[in-house]
Coordinates of C-alpha atoms and ligand atoms in Angstrom, one line a residue:
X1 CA 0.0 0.0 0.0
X2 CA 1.5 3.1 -0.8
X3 CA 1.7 6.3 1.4
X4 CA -1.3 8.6 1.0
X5 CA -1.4 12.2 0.5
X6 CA -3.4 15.7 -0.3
X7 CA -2.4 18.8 -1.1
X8 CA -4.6 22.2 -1.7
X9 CA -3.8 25.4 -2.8
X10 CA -6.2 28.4 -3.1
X11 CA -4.3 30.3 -5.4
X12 CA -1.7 32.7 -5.3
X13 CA -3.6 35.7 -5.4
X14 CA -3.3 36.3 -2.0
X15 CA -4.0 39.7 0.2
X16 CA -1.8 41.2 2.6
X17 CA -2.8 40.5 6.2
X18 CA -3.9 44.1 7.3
X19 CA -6.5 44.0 4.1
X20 CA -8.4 41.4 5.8
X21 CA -9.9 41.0 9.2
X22 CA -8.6 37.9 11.5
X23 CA -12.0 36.5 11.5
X24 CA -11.8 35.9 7.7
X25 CA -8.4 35.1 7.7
X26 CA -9.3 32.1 10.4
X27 CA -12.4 31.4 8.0
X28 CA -10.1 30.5 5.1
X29 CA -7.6 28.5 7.7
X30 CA -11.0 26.6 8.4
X31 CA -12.5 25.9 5.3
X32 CA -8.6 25.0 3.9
X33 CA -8.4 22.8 6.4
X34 CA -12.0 21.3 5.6
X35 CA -11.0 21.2 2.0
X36 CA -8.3 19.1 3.0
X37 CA -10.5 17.0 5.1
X38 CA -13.1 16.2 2.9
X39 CA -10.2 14.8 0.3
X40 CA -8.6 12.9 2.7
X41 CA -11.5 10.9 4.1
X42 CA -11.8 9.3 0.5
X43 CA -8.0 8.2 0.4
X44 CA -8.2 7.5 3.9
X45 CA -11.2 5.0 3.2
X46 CA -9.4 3.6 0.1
X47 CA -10.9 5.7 -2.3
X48 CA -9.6 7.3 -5.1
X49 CA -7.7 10.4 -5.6
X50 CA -9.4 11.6 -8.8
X51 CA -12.7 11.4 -6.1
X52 CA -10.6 13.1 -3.4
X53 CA -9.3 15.9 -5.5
X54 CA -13.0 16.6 -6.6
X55 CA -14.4 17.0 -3.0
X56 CA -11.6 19.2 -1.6
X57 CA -12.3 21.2 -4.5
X58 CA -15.8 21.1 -3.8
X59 CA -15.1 23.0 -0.4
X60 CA -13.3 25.2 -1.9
X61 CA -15.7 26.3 -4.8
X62 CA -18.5 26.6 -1.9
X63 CA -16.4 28.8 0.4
X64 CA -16.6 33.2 -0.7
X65 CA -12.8 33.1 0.0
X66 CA -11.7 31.8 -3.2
X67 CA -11.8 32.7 -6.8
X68 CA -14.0 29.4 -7.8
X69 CA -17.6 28.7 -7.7
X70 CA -18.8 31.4 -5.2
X71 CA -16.6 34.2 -4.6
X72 CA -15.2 33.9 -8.4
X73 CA -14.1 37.2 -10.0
X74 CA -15.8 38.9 -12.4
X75 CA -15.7 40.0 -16.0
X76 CA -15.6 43.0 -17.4
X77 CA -19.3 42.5 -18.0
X78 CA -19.5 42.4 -13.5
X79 CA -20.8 38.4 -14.4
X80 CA -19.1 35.3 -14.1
X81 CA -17.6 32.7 -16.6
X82 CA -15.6 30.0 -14.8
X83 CA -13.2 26.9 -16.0
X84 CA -12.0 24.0 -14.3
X85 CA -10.2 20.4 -14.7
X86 CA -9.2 16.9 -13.6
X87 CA -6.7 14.4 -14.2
X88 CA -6.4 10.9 -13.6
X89 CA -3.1 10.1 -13.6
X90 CA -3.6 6.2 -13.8
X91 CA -5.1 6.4 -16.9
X92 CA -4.4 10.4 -18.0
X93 CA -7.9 10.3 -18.3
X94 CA -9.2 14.0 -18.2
X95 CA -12.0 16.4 -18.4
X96 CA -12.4 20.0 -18.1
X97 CA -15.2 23.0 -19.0
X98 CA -14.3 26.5 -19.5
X99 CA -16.5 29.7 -19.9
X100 CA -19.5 28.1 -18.1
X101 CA -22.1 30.6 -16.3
X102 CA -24.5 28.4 -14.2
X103 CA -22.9 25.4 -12.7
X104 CA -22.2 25.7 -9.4
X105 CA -19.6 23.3 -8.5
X106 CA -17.5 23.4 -12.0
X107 CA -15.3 20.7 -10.8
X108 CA -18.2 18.4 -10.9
X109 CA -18.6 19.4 -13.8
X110 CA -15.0 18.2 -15.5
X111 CA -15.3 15.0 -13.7
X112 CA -18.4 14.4 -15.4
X113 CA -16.8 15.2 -19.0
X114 CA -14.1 12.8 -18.0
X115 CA -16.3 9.9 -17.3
X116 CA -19.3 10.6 -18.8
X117 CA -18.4 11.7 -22.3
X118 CA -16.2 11.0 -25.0
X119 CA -15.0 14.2 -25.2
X120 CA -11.9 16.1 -23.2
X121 CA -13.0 20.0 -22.8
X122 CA -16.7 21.1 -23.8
X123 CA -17.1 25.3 -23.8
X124 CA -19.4 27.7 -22.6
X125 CA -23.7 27.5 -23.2
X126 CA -23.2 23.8 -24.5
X127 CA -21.1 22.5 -21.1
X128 CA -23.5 24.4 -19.2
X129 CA -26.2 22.1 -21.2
X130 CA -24.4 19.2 -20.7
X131 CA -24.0 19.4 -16.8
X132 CA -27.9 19.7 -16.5
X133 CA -28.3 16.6 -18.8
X134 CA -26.0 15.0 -16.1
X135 CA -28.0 16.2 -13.4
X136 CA -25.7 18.4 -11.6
X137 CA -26.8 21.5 -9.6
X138 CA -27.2 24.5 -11.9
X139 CA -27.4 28.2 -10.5
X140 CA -28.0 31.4 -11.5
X141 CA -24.9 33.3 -12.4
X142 CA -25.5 35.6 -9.3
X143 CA -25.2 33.0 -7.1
X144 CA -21.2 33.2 -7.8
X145 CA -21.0 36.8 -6.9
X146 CA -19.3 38.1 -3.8
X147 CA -19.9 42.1 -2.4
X148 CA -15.4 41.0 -2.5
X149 CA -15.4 40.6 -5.7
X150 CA -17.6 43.9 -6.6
X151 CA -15.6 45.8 -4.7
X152 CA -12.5 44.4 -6.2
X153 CA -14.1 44.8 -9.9
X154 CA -15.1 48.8 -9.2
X155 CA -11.4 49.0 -8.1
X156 CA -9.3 47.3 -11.0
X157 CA -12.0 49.6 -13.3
X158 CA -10.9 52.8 -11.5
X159 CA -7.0 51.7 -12.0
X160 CA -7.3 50.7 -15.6
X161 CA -9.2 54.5 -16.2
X162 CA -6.4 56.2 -14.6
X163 CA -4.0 53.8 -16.5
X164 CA -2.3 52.5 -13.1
X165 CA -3.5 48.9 -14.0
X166 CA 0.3 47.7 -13.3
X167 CA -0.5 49.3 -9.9
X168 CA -3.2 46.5 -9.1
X169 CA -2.3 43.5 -6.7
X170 CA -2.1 40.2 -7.3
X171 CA -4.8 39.6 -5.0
X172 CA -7.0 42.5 -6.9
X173 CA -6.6 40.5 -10.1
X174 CA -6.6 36.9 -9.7
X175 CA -7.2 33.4 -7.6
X176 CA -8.3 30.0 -8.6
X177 CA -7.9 26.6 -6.2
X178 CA -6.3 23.3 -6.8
X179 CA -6.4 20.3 -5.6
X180 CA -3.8 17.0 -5.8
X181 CA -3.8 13.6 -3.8
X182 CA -2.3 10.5 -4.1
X183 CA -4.2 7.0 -2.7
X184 CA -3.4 4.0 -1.6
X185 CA -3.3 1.8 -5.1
X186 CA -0.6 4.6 -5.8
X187 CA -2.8 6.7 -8.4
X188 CA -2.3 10.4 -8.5
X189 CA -4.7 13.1 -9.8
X190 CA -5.2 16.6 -9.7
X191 CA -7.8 19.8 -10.4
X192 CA -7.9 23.2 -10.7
X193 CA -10.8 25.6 -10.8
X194 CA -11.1 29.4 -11.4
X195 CA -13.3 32.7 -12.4
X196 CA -9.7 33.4 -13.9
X197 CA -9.3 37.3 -13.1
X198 CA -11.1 40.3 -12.2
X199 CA -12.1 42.3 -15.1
X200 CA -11.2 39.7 -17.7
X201 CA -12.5 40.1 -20.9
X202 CA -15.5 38.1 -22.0
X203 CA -14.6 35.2 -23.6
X204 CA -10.9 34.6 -22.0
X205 CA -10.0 31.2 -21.1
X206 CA -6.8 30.5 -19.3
X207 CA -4.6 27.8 -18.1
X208 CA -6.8 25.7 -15.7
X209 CA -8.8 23.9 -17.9
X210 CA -5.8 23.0 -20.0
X211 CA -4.9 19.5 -19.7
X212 CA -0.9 20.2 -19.3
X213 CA -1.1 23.8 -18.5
X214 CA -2.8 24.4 -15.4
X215 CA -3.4 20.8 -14.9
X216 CA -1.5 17.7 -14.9
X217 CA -1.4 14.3 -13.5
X218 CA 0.8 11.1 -14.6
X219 CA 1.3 8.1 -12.0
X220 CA 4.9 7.7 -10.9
X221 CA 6.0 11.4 -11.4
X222 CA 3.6 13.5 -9.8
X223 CA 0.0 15.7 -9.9
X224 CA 0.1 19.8 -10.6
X225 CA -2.1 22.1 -10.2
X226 CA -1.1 25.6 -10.9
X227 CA -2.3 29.4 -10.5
X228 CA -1.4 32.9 -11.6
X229 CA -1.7 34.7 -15.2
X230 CA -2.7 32.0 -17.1
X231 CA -1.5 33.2 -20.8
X232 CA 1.5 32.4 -19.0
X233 CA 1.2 29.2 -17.7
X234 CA -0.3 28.2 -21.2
X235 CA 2.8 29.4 -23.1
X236 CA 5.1 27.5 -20.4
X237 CA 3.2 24.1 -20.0
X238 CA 3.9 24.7 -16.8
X239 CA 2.1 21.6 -15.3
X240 CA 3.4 19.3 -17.4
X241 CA 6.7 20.8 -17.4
X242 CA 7.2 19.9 -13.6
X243 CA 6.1 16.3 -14.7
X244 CA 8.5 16.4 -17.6
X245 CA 11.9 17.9 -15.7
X246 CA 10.8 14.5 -13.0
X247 CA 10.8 11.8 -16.2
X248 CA 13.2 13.1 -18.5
X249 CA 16.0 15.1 -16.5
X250 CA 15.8 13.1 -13.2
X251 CA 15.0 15.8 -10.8
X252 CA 13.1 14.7 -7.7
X253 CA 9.9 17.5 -7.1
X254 CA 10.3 19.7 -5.3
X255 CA 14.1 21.0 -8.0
X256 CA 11.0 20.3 -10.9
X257 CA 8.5 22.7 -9.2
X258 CA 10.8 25.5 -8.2
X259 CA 12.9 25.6 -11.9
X260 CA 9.1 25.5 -13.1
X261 CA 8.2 28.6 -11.0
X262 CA 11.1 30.3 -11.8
X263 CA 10.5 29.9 -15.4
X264 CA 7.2 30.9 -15.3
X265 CA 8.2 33.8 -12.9
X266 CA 11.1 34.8 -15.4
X267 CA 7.4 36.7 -17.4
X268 CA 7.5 38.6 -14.3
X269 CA 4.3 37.3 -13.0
X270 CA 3.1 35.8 -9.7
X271 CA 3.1 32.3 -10.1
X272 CA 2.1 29.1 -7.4
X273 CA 1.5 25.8 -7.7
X274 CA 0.6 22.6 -5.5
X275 CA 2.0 19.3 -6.3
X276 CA 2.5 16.2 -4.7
X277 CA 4.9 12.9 -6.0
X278 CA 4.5 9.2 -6.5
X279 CA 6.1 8.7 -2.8
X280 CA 3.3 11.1 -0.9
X281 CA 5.8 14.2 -0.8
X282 CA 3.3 17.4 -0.9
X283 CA 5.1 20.6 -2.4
X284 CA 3.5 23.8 -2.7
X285 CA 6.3 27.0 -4.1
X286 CA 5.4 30.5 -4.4
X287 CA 6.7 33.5 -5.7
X288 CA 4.5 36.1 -4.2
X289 CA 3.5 37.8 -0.7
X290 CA 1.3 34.8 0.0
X291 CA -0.5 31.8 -1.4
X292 CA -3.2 29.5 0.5
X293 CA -2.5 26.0 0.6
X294 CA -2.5 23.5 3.0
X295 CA -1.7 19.5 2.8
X296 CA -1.8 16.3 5.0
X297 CA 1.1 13.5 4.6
X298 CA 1.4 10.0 5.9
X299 CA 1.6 11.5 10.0
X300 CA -2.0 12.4 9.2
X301 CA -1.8 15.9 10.2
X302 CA -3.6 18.6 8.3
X303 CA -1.2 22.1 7.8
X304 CA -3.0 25.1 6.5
X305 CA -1.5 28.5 5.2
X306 CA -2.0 31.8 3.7
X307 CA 1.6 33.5 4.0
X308 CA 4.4 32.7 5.3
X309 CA 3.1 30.8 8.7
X310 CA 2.0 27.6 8.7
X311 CA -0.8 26.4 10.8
X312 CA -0.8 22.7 12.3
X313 CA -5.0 22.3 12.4
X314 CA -5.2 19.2 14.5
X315 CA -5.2 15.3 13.4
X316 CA -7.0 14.5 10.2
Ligands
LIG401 N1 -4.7 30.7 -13.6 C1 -5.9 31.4 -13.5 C2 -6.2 31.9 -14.8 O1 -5.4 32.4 -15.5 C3 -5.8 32.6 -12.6 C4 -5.0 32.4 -11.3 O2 -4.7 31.3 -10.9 O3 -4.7 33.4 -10.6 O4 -7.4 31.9 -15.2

């Protein structure tokens, strides 16, 4: 039986303390650490990770503190268009929507494309069709809007006016949440799910529904999911790039993750990603003030954090 593990992240987007009160901050703490939780319980059971990676996700996409599901950021338009994916790394089975308006756990959603369809990424109005033919929950686009996010949108459009866009903070712009586990039959998987950034145009997809990009999950080299500017990520192949660096050059993960961020980085962008290896090794690199993230190993114990601290959240 091999070791199990999860790891989260909840994008790198992060706030500086003082812009949030302690209360929220020890809400996110709390529903990473639920995240975390609710992935676990699968592996722990014997479950597997592409199930595991789903329902941390789930949390995640239910909770206002994170740019997925509710809480997403806005479009230019002040509505929401969303994008998410999965990979099974036993089989690199995968699935994955983008520009979808009314479903409310998106991850669901790319799960379903993966086992329900023939297909690999469906797009906007017709993946939206094709999660109520499934039978998953469907909500109207408000129910993914945050008074955070509104206030976030009036801001970046105030910066942009006065042309001081390259004034805005990560946090201002962008999110998303990931998710990656490895269970006990030694299969890895991993997810990511995003409203991409605040004020993006209508229409833009980025790198978390891109099987390789955002995404990636191959058994005996490890599961990625990434966040930050997207175009980026895309251009990089960052997630598979970790994956890549592990096969072909040797490197163990944590050397594959960190050239990987620096590469990435090298656009002058902030960049994050969590990732976890065929052994149960959970590594989660940043470049900026903060990212959330959290992960439980083989001692069982669940570790949460938003900056630099990291919070030990009691047993499993
Ligand atoms: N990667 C996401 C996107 O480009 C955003 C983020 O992670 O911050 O849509």
């Amino acid at each position: 039986m091999a070791d199990i593990a999860i790891g989260i992240h909840g994008g790198c987007g992060t706030l500086a303390k003082d812009l949030l009160s302690e209360k929220d901050w020890a809400e996110t703490r709390q529903h990473l650490a639920d995240s975390l939780r609710a992935g676990w319980t699968i592996v722990k059971k014997g479950g597997r990770s592409v199930e595991a990676v789903e329902a941390a996700i789930v949390v995640m996409e239910n909770s206002p503190h994170f740019n997925a599901g509710h809480g997403a950021a806005l479009t230019e338009n002040a509505d929401h268009e969303l994008d998410a994916s999965i990979m099974d790394g036993a089989t690199l089975g995968a699935g994955a929507i983008c520009a979808v308006r009314t479903i409310r756990n998106p991850i669901k959603a790319a799960r379903a494309v993966m086992e329900k369809s023939d297909l690999l990424l469906i797009t906007g109005q017709p993946a939206d069709d094709f999660a109520r033919r499934v039978g998953l929950d469907i909500v109207p686009n408000s129910y993914f809007t945050t008074q955070r996010r509104v206030d976030a949108l009036a801001s970046l459009k105030a910066k942009a006016e006065r042309q001081e866009i390259a004034m805005a903070s990560e946090a201002e712009r962008h999110g998303t949440v990931g998710a990656v586990a490895l269970d006990a039959k030694g299969n890895l998987a991993a997810g990511t799910s995003t409203g991409g950034f605040n004020n993006k145009p209508v229409g833009r997809v980025g790198d978390s529904p891109i099987i390789g990009a955002g995404t990636y999950a191959a058994n005996g080299s490890c599961a990625v999911s990434c966040t930050g500017m997207g175009e980026i990520f895309i251009r990089r192949v960052a997630a598979y790039d970790v994956s890549a660096r592990m096969r072909y050059a040797g490197k163990g993960l944590r050397e594959a993750a960190d050239a990987v961020i620096a590469a990435v980085g090298s656009h002058k962008i902030g960049a994050g990603l969590v990732s976890v290896d065929a052994g149960g090794k959970v590594y989660a690199p940043f470049n900026t003030l903060g990212m959330a993230r959290g992960w439980i190993e083989a001692d069982g114990k669940v570790y949460v954090a938003t900056h630099q601290d990291v919070h030990e959240m009691g047993a499993a």
